[in-house]
Short mmCIF file of N, CA and C in Angstrom, two decimals:
data_model
loop_
_atom_site.label_atom_id
_atom_site.label_comp_id
_atom_site.label_asym_id
_atom_site.label_seq_id
_atom_site.Cartn_x
_atom_site.Cartn_y
_atom_site.Cartn_z
N UNK A 1 -2.07 2.99 -6.01
CA UNK A 1 -0.81 3.60 -5.65
C UNK A 1 -1.05 5.10 -5.61
N UNK A 2 -0.63 5.70 -4.54
CA UNK A 2 -0.79 7.13 -4.36
C UNK A 2 0.59 7.78 -4.37
N UNK A 3 0.72 8.85 -5.15
CA UNK A 3 1.96 9.61 -5.16
C UNK A 3 1.68 10.93 -4.45
N UNK A 4 2.34 11.12 -3.32
CA UNK A 4 2.19 12.35 -2.56
C UNK A 4 3.20 13.37 -3.04
N UNK A 5 2.74 14.58 -3.25
CA UNK A 5 3.62 15.64 -3.72
C UNK A 5 4.07 16.52 -2.56
N UNK A 6 3.72 16.10 -1.37
CA UNK A 6 4.11 16.77 -0.13
C UNK A 6 5.10 15.86 0.59
N UNK A 7 5.90 16.44 1.45
CA UNK A 7 6.86 15.65 2.23
C UNK A 7 6.12 14.56 2.99
N UNK A 8 6.58 13.32 2.82
CA UNK A 8 5.91 12.18 3.41
C UNK A 8 5.92 12.23 4.94
N UNK A 9 6.96 12.72 5.54
CA UNK A 9 7.02 12.79 7.00
C UNK A 9 5.97 13.76 7.55
N UNK A 10 5.74 14.85 6.83
CA UNK A 10 4.70 15.80 7.24
C UNK A 10 3.34 15.12 7.22
N UNK A 11 3.07 14.37 6.15
CA UNK A 11 1.80 13.64 6.03
C UNK A 11 1.68 12.61 7.15
N UNK A 12 2.74 11.87 7.40
CA UNK A 12 2.71 10.86 8.47
C UNK A 12 2.39 11.51 9.81
N UNK A 13 3.02 12.63 10.10
CA UNK A 13 2.77 13.32 11.37
C UNK A 13 1.32 13.79 11.47
N UNK A 14 0.78 14.32 10.38
CA UNK A 14 -0.62 14.77 10.38
C UNK A 14 -1.57 13.59 10.58
N UNK A 15 -1.29 12.46 9.96
CA UNK A 15 -2.15 11.29 10.13
C UNK A 15 -2.06 10.76 11.55
N UNK A 16 -0.86 10.73 12.10
CA UNK A 16 -0.71 10.30 13.50
C UNK A 16 -1.52 11.20 14.43
N UNK A 17 -1.49 12.49 14.17
CA UNK A 17 -2.26 13.44 14.98
C UNK A 17 -3.76 13.20 14.81
N UNK A 18 -4.20 12.96 13.59
CA UNK A 18 -5.61 12.68 13.33
C UNK A 18 -6.04 11.38 14.02
N UNK A 19 -5.20 10.37 13.97
CA UNK A 19 -5.50 9.10 14.66
C UNK A 19 -5.61 9.34 16.16
N UNK A 20 -4.71 10.14 16.68
CA UNK A 20 -4.73 10.45 18.11
C UNK A 20 -6.03 11.17 18.49
N UNK A 21 -6.47 12.09 17.65
CA UNK A 21 -7.74 12.80 17.91
C UNK A 21 -8.90 11.82 17.96
N UNK A 22 -8.92 10.86 17.04
CA UNK A 22 -9.99 9.86 17.01
C UNK A 22 -9.95 9.03 18.29
N UNK A 23 -8.76 8.59 18.68
CA UNK A 23 -8.62 7.77 19.88
C UNK A 23 -9.07 8.50 21.13
N UNK A 24 -8.81 9.79 21.22
CA UNK A 24 -9.12 10.57 22.41
C UNK A 24 -10.56 11.06 22.45
N UNK A 25 -11.23 11.10 21.32
CA UNK A 25 -12.59 11.61 21.23
C UNK A 25 -13.55 10.68 21.97
N UNK A 26 -14.32 11.21 22.88
CA UNK A 26 -15.22 10.38 23.69
C UNK A 26 -16.28 9.68 22.84
N UNK A 27 -16.71 10.29 21.76
CA UNK A 27 -17.70 9.66 20.88
C UNK A 27 -17.10 8.42 20.21
N UNK A 28 -15.90 8.54 19.69
CA UNK A 28 -15.25 7.43 18.99
C UNK A 28 -14.73 6.36 19.94
N UNK A 29 -14.38 6.74 21.16
CA UNK A 29 -13.85 5.77 22.13
C UNK A 29 -14.84 4.64 22.42
N UNK A 30 -16.12 4.92 22.25
CA UNK A 30 -17.15 3.92 22.56
C UNK A 30 -17.39 2.95 21.39
N UNK A 31 -16.75 3.15 20.27
CA UNK A 31 -16.96 2.30 19.09
C UNK A 31 -16.17 1.00 19.24
N UNK A 32 -16.84 -0.16 19.22
CA UNK A 32 -16.16 -1.44 19.45
C UNK A 32 -14.97 -1.70 18.52
N UNK A 33 -15.07 -1.36 17.23
CA UNK A 33 -13.96 -1.63 16.31
C UNK A 33 -12.71 -0.81 16.67
N UNK A 34 -12.92 0.40 17.15
CA UNK A 34 -11.78 1.24 17.56
C UNK A 34 -11.20 0.71 18.86
N UNK A 35 -12.05 0.33 19.80
CA UNK A 35 -11.57 -0.26 21.05
C UNK A 35 -10.76 -1.52 20.78
N UNK A 36 -11.25 -2.36 19.88
CA UNK A 36 -10.58 -3.63 19.57
C UNK A 36 -9.18 -3.37 19.00
N UNK A 37 -9.08 -2.42 18.07
CA UNK A 37 -7.78 -2.16 17.46
C UNK A 37 -6.82 -1.51 18.44
N UNK A 38 -7.33 -0.72 19.36
CA UNK A 38 -6.45 -0.15 20.39
C UNK A 38 -5.86 -1.25 21.27
N UNK A 39 -6.67 -2.28 21.56
CA UNK A 39 -6.21 -3.39 22.40
C UNK A 39 -5.20 -4.27 21.68
N UNK A 40 -5.25 -4.31 20.34
CA UNK A 40 -4.37 -5.21 19.58
C UNK A 40 -3.23 -4.48 18.89
N UNK A 41 -2.80 -3.36 19.41
CA UNK A 41 -1.62 -2.71 18.83
C UNK A 41 -1.80 -1.28 18.42
N UNK A 42 -2.88 -0.66 18.81
CA UNK A 42 -3.06 0.74 18.50
C UNK A 42 -4.05 0.98 17.38
N UNK A 43 -4.60 2.14 17.40
CA UNK A 43 -5.59 2.50 16.40
C UNK A 43 -4.91 2.98 15.13
N UNK A 44 -5.45 2.61 13.99
CA UNK A 44 -5.02 3.10 12.68
C UNK A 44 -6.28 3.16 11.82
N UNK A 45 -6.28 4.03 10.84
CA UNK A 45 -7.45 4.16 9.96
C UNK A 45 -7.61 2.92 9.10
N UNK A 46 -8.86 2.54 8.86
CA UNK A 46 -9.15 1.36 8.05
C UNK A 46 -10.38 1.64 7.20
N UNK A 47 -10.27 1.41 5.90
CA UNK A 47 -11.33 1.76 4.95
C UNK A 47 -12.64 1.05 5.21
N UNK A 48 -12.61 -0.20 5.60
CA UNK A 48 -13.88 -0.92 5.78
C UNK A 48 -14.27 -1.11 7.24
N UNK A 49 -13.30 -1.10 8.15
CA UNK A 49 -13.63 -1.35 9.56
C UNK A 49 -14.10 -0.10 10.30
N UNK A 50 -13.70 1.07 9.83
CA UNK A 50 -14.09 2.30 10.52
C UNK A 50 -15.55 2.65 10.26
N UNK A 51 -16.13 3.33 11.22
CA UNK A 51 -17.50 3.81 11.05
C UNK A 51 -17.50 4.94 10.03
N UNK A 52 -18.66 5.22 9.42
CA UNK A 52 -18.72 6.25 8.38
C UNK A 52 -18.17 7.62 8.82
N UNK A 53 -18.41 8.00 10.07
CA UNK A 53 -17.92 9.30 10.54
C UNK A 53 -16.39 9.38 10.50
N UNK A 54 -15.72 8.29 10.86
CA UNK A 54 -14.25 8.28 10.85
C UNK A 54 -13.76 8.23 9.40
N UNK A 55 -14.41 7.46 8.56
CA UNK A 55 -14.01 7.44 7.15
C UNK A 55 -14.15 8.82 6.53
N UNK A 56 -15.22 9.54 6.87
CA UNK A 56 -15.41 10.90 6.35
C UNK A 56 -14.31 11.82 6.86
N UNK A 57 -13.94 11.69 8.10
CA UNK A 57 -12.87 12.50 8.67
C UNK A 57 -11.57 12.29 7.89
N UNK A 58 -11.25 11.04 7.61
CA UNK A 58 -10.02 10.74 6.87
C UNK A 58 -10.16 11.16 5.41
N UNK A 59 -11.33 10.96 4.81
CA UNK A 59 -11.57 11.38 3.43
C UNK A 59 -11.37 12.89 3.29
N UNK A 60 -11.88 13.65 4.25
CA UNK A 60 -11.70 15.12 4.21
C UNK A 60 -10.22 15.48 4.31
N UNK A 61 -9.48 14.72 5.09
CA UNK A 61 -8.03 14.96 5.18
C UNK A 61 -7.36 14.69 3.82
N UNK A 62 -7.68 13.56 3.21
CA UNK A 62 -7.08 13.19 1.93
C UNK A 62 -7.39 14.22 0.85
N UNK A 63 -8.61 14.77 0.85
CA UNK A 63 -9.00 15.75 -0.17
C UNK A 63 -8.08 16.96 -0.19
N UNK A 64 -7.50 17.30 0.94
CA UNK A 64 -6.67 18.51 0.99
C UNK A 64 -5.22 18.26 0.55
N UNK A 65 -4.85 16.99 0.36
CA UNK A 65 -3.48 16.66 -0.03
C UNK A 65 -3.26 16.84 -1.52
N UNK A 66 -2.02 17.19 -1.87
CA UNK A 66 -1.62 17.26 -3.27
C UNK A 66 -1.07 15.89 -3.63
N UNK A 67 -1.84 15.13 -4.44
CA UNK A 67 -1.45 13.76 -4.75
C UNK A 67 -1.98 13.34 -6.10
N UNK A 68 -1.44 12.23 -6.58
CA UNK A 68 -1.99 11.58 -7.77
C UNK A 68 -2.23 10.12 -7.39
N UNK A 69 -3.12 9.48 -8.11
CA UNK A 69 -3.55 8.13 -7.77
C UNK A 69 -3.49 7.25 -9.00
N UNK A 70 -3.06 6.01 -8.81
CA UNK A 70 -2.98 5.04 -9.89
C UNK A 70 -3.45 3.69 -9.33
N UNK A 71 -4.18 2.95 -10.14
CA UNK A 71 -4.69 1.66 -9.66
C UNK A 71 -4.69 0.63 -10.78
N UNK A 72 -4.64 -0.62 -10.38
CA UNK A 72 -4.85 -1.73 -11.30
C UNK A 72 -6.13 -2.39 -10.82
N UNK A 73 -7.10 -2.47 -11.71
CA UNK A 73 -8.36 -3.11 -11.38
C UNK A 73 -8.43 -4.41 -12.16
N UNK A 74 -8.77 -5.47 -11.46
CA UNK A 74 -8.80 -6.77 -12.12
C UNK A 74 -9.94 -7.61 -11.57
N UNK A 75 -10.31 -8.57 -12.36
CA UNK A 75 -11.25 -9.57 -11.87
C UNK A 75 -10.69 -10.92 -12.30
N UNK A 76 -11.03 -11.91 -11.55
CA UNK A 76 -10.53 -13.24 -11.86
C UNK A 76 -11.38 -13.87 -12.95
N UNK A 77 -10.76 -14.08 -14.08
CA UNK A 77 -11.39 -14.84 -15.15
C UNK A 77 -10.84 -16.26 -14.98
N UNK A 78 -11.71 -17.19 -14.76
CA UNK A 78 -11.30 -18.54 -14.36
C UNK A 78 -10.21 -19.12 -15.24
N UNK A 79 -10.39 -19.04 -16.56
CA UNK A 79 -9.41 -19.64 -17.47
C UNK A 79 -8.02 -19.02 -17.28
N UNK A 80 -7.96 -17.71 -17.13
CA UNK A 80 -6.67 -17.02 -16.95
C UNK A 80 -6.11 -17.31 -15.56
N UNK A 81 -6.98 -17.30 -14.55
CA UNK A 81 -6.55 -17.57 -13.18
C UNK A 81 -5.92 -18.96 -13.08
N UNK A 82 -6.49 -19.91 -13.77
CA UNK A 82 -5.95 -21.28 -13.77
C UNK A 82 -4.66 -21.35 -14.58
N UNK A 83 -4.68 -20.81 -15.81
CA UNK A 83 -3.52 -20.94 -16.71
C UNK A 83 -2.33 -20.10 -16.29
N UNK A 84 -2.57 -18.86 -15.92
CA UNK A 84 -1.47 -17.93 -15.64
C UNK A 84 -1.05 -17.92 -14.17
N UNK A 85 -2.01 -18.10 -13.26
CA UNK A 85 -1.74 -17.96 -11.82
C UNK A 85 -1.84 -19.27 -11.05
N UNK A 86 -2.05 -20.39 -11.77
CA UNK A 86 -2.09 -21.71 -11.15
C UNK A 86 -3.09 -21.81 -10.00
N UNK A 87 -4.19 -21.07 -10.13
CA UNK A 87 -5.23 -21.04 -9.09
C UNK A 87 -4.72 -20.54 -7.75
N UNK A 88 -3.67 -19.74 -7.76
CA UNK A 88 -3.07 -19.27 -6.50
C UNK A 88 -3.28 -17.77 -6.35
N UNK A 89 -3.90 -17.41 -5.22
CA UNK A 89 -4.16 -16.00 -4.90
C UNK A 89 -2.87 -15.19 -4.88
N UNK A 90 -1.81 -15.76 -4.28
CA UNK A 90 -0.57 -15.00 -4.15
C UNK A 90 0.05 -14.69 -5.51
N UNK A 91 -0.06 -15.60 -6.48
CA UNK A 91 0.46 -15.34 -7.82
C UNK A 91 -0.38 -14.28 -8.53
N UNK A 92 -1.68 -14.33 -8.33
CA UNK A 92 -2.58 -13.32 -8.91
C UNK A 92 -2.24 -11.94 -8.35
N UNK A 93 -2.09 -11.87 -7.03
CA UNK A 93 -1.81 -10.60 -6.36
C UNK A 93 -0.44 -10.06 -6.79
N UNK A 94 0.56 -10.93 -6.88
CA UNK A 94 1.90 -10.51 -7.31
C UNK A 94 1.85 -9.97 -8.74
N UNK A 95 1.05 -10.60 -9.58
CA UNK A 95 0.91 -10.13 -10.96
C UNK A 95 0.30 -8.74 -11.01
N UNK A 96 -0.74 -8.51 -10.21
CA UNK A 96 -1.37 -7.18 -10.17
C UNK A 96 -0.38 -6.12 -9.68
N UNK A 97 0.33 -6.44 -8.60
CA UNK A 97 1.29 -5.50 -8.05
C UNK A 97 2.41 -5.21 -9.05
N UNK A 98 2.82 -6.22 -9.80
CA UNK A 98 3.89 -6.02 -10.78
C UNK A 98 3.49 -5.00 -11.84
N UNK A 99 2.21 -4.95 -12.18
CA UNK A 99 1.74 -3.98 -13.16
C UNK A 99 1.84 -2.55 -12.63
N UNK A 100 1.66 -2.38 -11.32
CA UNK A 100 1.84 -1.05 -10.74
C UNK A 100 3.32 -0.65 -10.70
N UNK A 101 4.19 -1.62 -10.53
CA UNK A 101 5.61 -1.32 -10.34
C UNK A 101 6.41 -1.21 -11.62
N UNK A 102 6.03 -1.91 -12.67
CA UNK A 102 6.90 -2.06 -13.84
C UNK A 102 7.33 -0.76 -14.47
N UNK A 103 6.50 0.25 -14.47
CA UNK A 103 6.88 1.52 -15.08
C UNK A 103 7.52 2.49 -14.08
N UNK A 104 7.68 2.04 -12.86
CA UNK A 104 8.27 2.91 -11.83
C UNK A 104 9.77 2.68 -11.67
N UNK A 105 10.29 1.64 -12.27
CA UNK A 105 11.70 1.28 -12.07
C UNK A 105 12.66 2.28 -12.68
N UNK A 106 12.21 3.08 -13.63
CA UNK A 106 13.10 4.04 -14.25
C UNK A 106 12.99 5.42 -13.61
N UNK A 107 12.14 5.57 -12.64
CA UNK A 107 11.92 6.85 -11.99
C UNK A 107 13.15 7.30 -11.23
N UNK A 108 13.36 8.60 -11.19
CA UNK A 108 14.47 9.14 -10.41
C UNK A 108 14.05 9.42 -8.98
N UNK A 109 12.80 9.20 -8.66
CA UNK A 109 12.29 9.45 -7.32
C UNK A 109 12.31 8.17 -6.50
N UNK A 110 12.33 8.33 -5.18
CA UNK A 110 12.20 7.16 -4.31
C UNK A 110 10.78 6.63 -4.44
N UNK A 111 10.68 5.34 -4.36
CA UNK A 111 9.38 4.68 -4.41
C UNK A 111 9.24 3.88 -3.13
N UNK A 112 8.30 4.26 -2.29
CA UNK A 112 8.06 3.57 -1.03
C UNK A 112 6.62 3.10 -1.04
N UNK A 113 6.42 1.79 -0.95
CA UNK A 113 5.08 1.24 -0.94
C UNK A 113 4.78 0.65 0.43
N UNK A 114 3.68 1.07 1.00
CA UNK A 114 3.18 0.47 2.23
C UNK A 114 1.94 -0.30 1.82
N UNK A 115 2.02 -1.59 1.87
CA UNK A 115 0.96 -2.44 1.34
C UNK A 115 0.23 -3.13 2.49
N UNK A 116 -1.07 -2.94 2.53
CA UNK A 116 -1.86 -3.53 3.59
C UNK A 116 -1.88 -5.04 3.44
N UNK A 117 -1.91 -5.71 4.55
CA UNK A 117 -1.94 -7.16 4.56
C UNK A 117 -3.24 -7.65 3.94
N UNK A 118 -3.12 -8.68 3.11
CA UNK A 118 -4.29 -9.29 2.48
C UNK A 118 -4.11 -10.80 2.55
N UNK A 119 -4.42 -11.36 3.69
CA UNK A 119 -4.26 -12.81 3.88
C UNK A 119 -2.82 -13.22 3.66
N UNK A 120 -2.61 -14.30 2.92
CA UNK A 120 -1.26 -14.79 2.65
C UNK A 120 -0.65 -14.10 1.43
N UNK A 121 -1.44 -13.29 0.73
CA UNK A 121 -0.99 -12.68 -0.52
C UNK A 121 0.10 -11.65 -0.36
N UNK A 122 0.25 -11.06 0.81
CA UNK A 122 1.24 -10.00 0.99
C UNK A 122 2.46 -10.46 1.79
N UNK A 123 2.67 -11.73 1.86
CA UNK A 123 3.89 -12.21 2.50
C UNK A 123 5.09 -11.73 1.71
N UNK A 124 6.21 -11.61 2.37
CA UNK A 124 7.40 -11.02 1.77
C UNK A 124 7.79 -11.67 0.45
N UNK A 125 7.77 -13.00 0.38
CA UNK A 125 8.18 -13.66 -0.88
C UNK A 125 7.23 -13.33 -2.02
N UNK A 126 5.95 -13.12 -1.73
CA UNK A 126 5.01 -12.75 -2.78
C UNK A 126 5.28 -11.34 -3.30
N UNK A 127 5.67 -10.45 -2.39
CA UNK A 127 6.01 -9.09 -2.81
C UNK A 127 7.29 -9.11 -3.64
N UNK A 128 8.23 -9.95 -3.26
CA UNK A 128 9.45 -10.09 -4.06
C UNK A 128 9.12 -10.64 -5.44
N UNK A 129 8.18 -11.58 -5.52
CA UNK A 129 7.75 -12.11 -6.82
C UNK A 129 7.16 -11.00 -7.70
N UNK A 130 6.40 -10.11 -7.09
CA UNK A 130 5.84 -8.98 -7.84
C UNK A 130 6.96 -8.11 -8.40
N UNK A 131 7.98 -7.89 -7.60
CA UNK A 131 9.11 -7.09 -8.05
C UNK A 131 9.85 -7.79 -9.19
N UNK A 132 10.04 -9.08 -9.09
CA UNK A 132 10.72 -9.84 -10.15
C UNK A 132 9.93 -9.73 -11.45
N UNK A 133 8.59 -9.88 -11.35
CA UNK A 133 7.74 -9.75 -12.55
C UNK A 133 7.84 -8.34 -13.12
N UNK A 134 7.85 -7.34 -12.26
CA UNK A 134 7.93 -5.95 -12.72
C UNK A 134 9.26 -5.70 -13.43
N UNK A 135 10.34 -6.21 -12.85
CA UNK A 135 11.66 -6.05 -13.48
C UNK A 135 11.69 -6.74 -14.84
N UNK A 136 11.13 -7.93 -14.92
CA UNK A 136 11.11 -8.67 -16.16
C UNK A 136 10.35 -7.89 -17.24
N UNK A 137 9.18 -7.34 -16.90
CA UNK A 137 8.41 -6.53 -17.85
C UNK A 137 9.18 -5.29 -18.26
N UNK A 138 9.84 -4.68 -17.29
CA UNK A 138 10.61 -3.47 -17.58
C UNK A 138 11.76 -3.77 -18.53
N UNK A 139 12.50 -4.85 -18.26
CA UNK A 139 13.67 -5.17 -19.07
C UNK A 139 13.30 -5.66 -20.48
N UNK A 140 12.07 -6.14 -20.65
CA UNK A 140 11.63 -6.51 -22.00
C UNK A 140 11.53 -5.26 -22.88
N UNK A 141 11.23 -4.12 -22.25
CA UNK A 141 11.07 -2.87 -22.98
C UNK A 141 12.32 -2.00 -22.95
N UNK A 142 13.21 -2.23 -22.00
CA UNK A 142 14.37 -1.36 -21.80
C UNK A 142 15.64 -2.18 -21.67
N UNK A 143 16.72 -1.57 -22.02
CA UNK A 143 18.02 -2.19 -21.80
C UNK A 143 18.30 -2.23 -20.31
N UNK A 144 18.92 -3.31 -19.81
CA UNK A 144 19.27 -3.35 -18.38
C UNK A 144 20.14 -2.17 -17.96
N UNK A 145 20.84 -1.57 -18.91
CA UNK A 145 21.70 -0.44 -18.58
C UNK A 145 20.91 0.81 -18.22
N UNK A 146 19.64 0.88 -18.63
CA UNK A 146 18.85 2.07 -18.33
C UNK A 146 18.19 2.00 -16.95
N UNK A 147 18.20 0.84 -16.34
CA UNK A 147 17.56 0.68 -15.04
C UNK A 147 18.62 0.54 -13.96
N UNK A 148 18.88 1.62 -13.26
CA UNK A 148 19.91 1.56 -12.23
C UNK A 148 19.35 1.75 -10.84
N UNK A 149 18.08 1.43 -10.66
CA UNK A 149 17.45 1.54 -9.35
C UNK A 149 17.91 0.42 -8.43
N UNK A 150 17.97 0.74 -7.17
CA UNK A 150 18.21 -0.28 -6.15
C UNK A 150 16.88 -0.47 -5.44
N UNK A 151 16.44 -1.70 -5.36
CA UNK A 151 15.14 -1.98 -4.76
C UNK A 151 15.37 -2.72 -3.45
N UNK A 152 14.71 -2.24 -2.41
CA UNK A 152 14.80 -2.89 -1.10
C UNK A 152 13.44 -3.47 -0.78
N UNK A 153 13.41 -4.72 -0.41
CA UNK A 153 12.17 -5.38 -0.01
C UNK A 153 12.27 -5.63 1.48
N UNK A 154 11.25 -5.22 2.21
CA UNK A 154 11.28 -5.32 3.66
C UNK A 154 9.96 -5.90 4.15
N UNK A 155 9.98 -6.53 5.28
CA UNK A 155 8.76 -7.09 5.86
C UNK A 155 7.78 -5.98 6.22
N UNK A 156 6.50 -6.25 6.09
CA UNK A 156 5.45 -5.31 6.44
C UNK A 156 4.97 -5.60 7.85
N UNK A 157 4.86 -4.56 8.64
CA UNK A 157 4.30 -4.68 9.99
C UNK A 157 3.09 -3.75 10.05
N UNK A 158 2.06 -4.16 10.76
CA UNK A 158 0.89 -3.30 10.91
C UNK A 158 1.19 -2.22 11.92
N UNK A 159 1.72 -1.13 11.45
CA UNK A 159 2.00 0.00 12.31
C UNK A 159 1.97 1.26 11.47
N UNK A 160 1.87 2.37 12.10
CA UNK A 160 1.93 3.63 11.39
C UNK A 160 3.00 4.46 12.05
N UNK A 161 3.89 5.06 11.35
CA UNK A 161 3.94 5.03 9.90
C UNK A 161 4.47 3.69 9.41
N UNK A 162 3.96 3.21 8.28
CA UNK A 162 4.42 1.91 7.78
C UNK A 162 5.85 1.96 7.31
N UNK A 163 6.53 0.82 7.44
CA UNK A 163 7.89 0.71 6.93
C UNK A 163 7.82 0.46 5.44
N UNK A 164 8.79 0.93 4.69
CA UNK A 164 8.77 0.70 3.24
C UNK A 164 8.85 -0.77 2.90
N UNK A 165 8.13 -1.16 1.89
CA UNK A 165 8.25 -2.51 1.37
C UNK A 165 9.18 -2.50 0.17
N UNK A 166 8.88 -1.66 -0.78
CA UNK A 166 9.76 -1.49 -1.93
C UNK A 166 10.28 -0.08 -1.88
N UNK A 167 11.56 0.08 -2.00
CA UNK A 167 12.11 1.42 -2.05
C UNK A 167 13.02 1.48 -3.27
N UNK A 168 12.66 2.31 -4.19
CA UNK A 168 13.43 2.44 -5.41
C UNK A 168 14.26 3.71 -5.30
N UNK A 169 15.55 3.58 -5.50
CA UNK A 169 16.41 4.75 -5.37
C UNK A 169 17.50 4.67 -6.42
N UNK A 170 17.62 5.73 -7.20
CA UNK A 170 18.67 5.76 -8.21
C UNK A 170 20.00 6.00 -7.52
N UNK A 171 21.07 5.33 -8.00
CA UNK A 171 22.41 5.51 -7.43
C UNK A 171 22.97 6.86 -7.82
#
């Protein structure tokens, strides 16, 4: 999870411009992965599909941003995966996402998550399950009266700028 301390629309516009530069550059235009993505809905940056030169270009852009980063790192331990997640990838993924969200429900800031598709794990109902788990963890520690956020869950589409999936907003 990345928290940008700069206006999100400014960042989106800069990324769109950077993507446009990559698409128009004659060197990058010849790259099959970029050509393929242009044919299937437009070019967007991708951590593993882009060539090293494009990843470096985006990495240099990210370095100049004022941001903070948070992550949940996990590995599947068979006994826990079976007992807690019923051998289901979507339950495992929802559990991981819930750990990122649970402490964000009391924030006074908007929370907008753009989550990349990961097979069947990022379907809308799985993201809603992550939110339910996060709320449950939050309410175990806090009175329901302290959490007055409104959460919106929306479908994810592969486009830039991404539409919010979870948006937390205090009334």
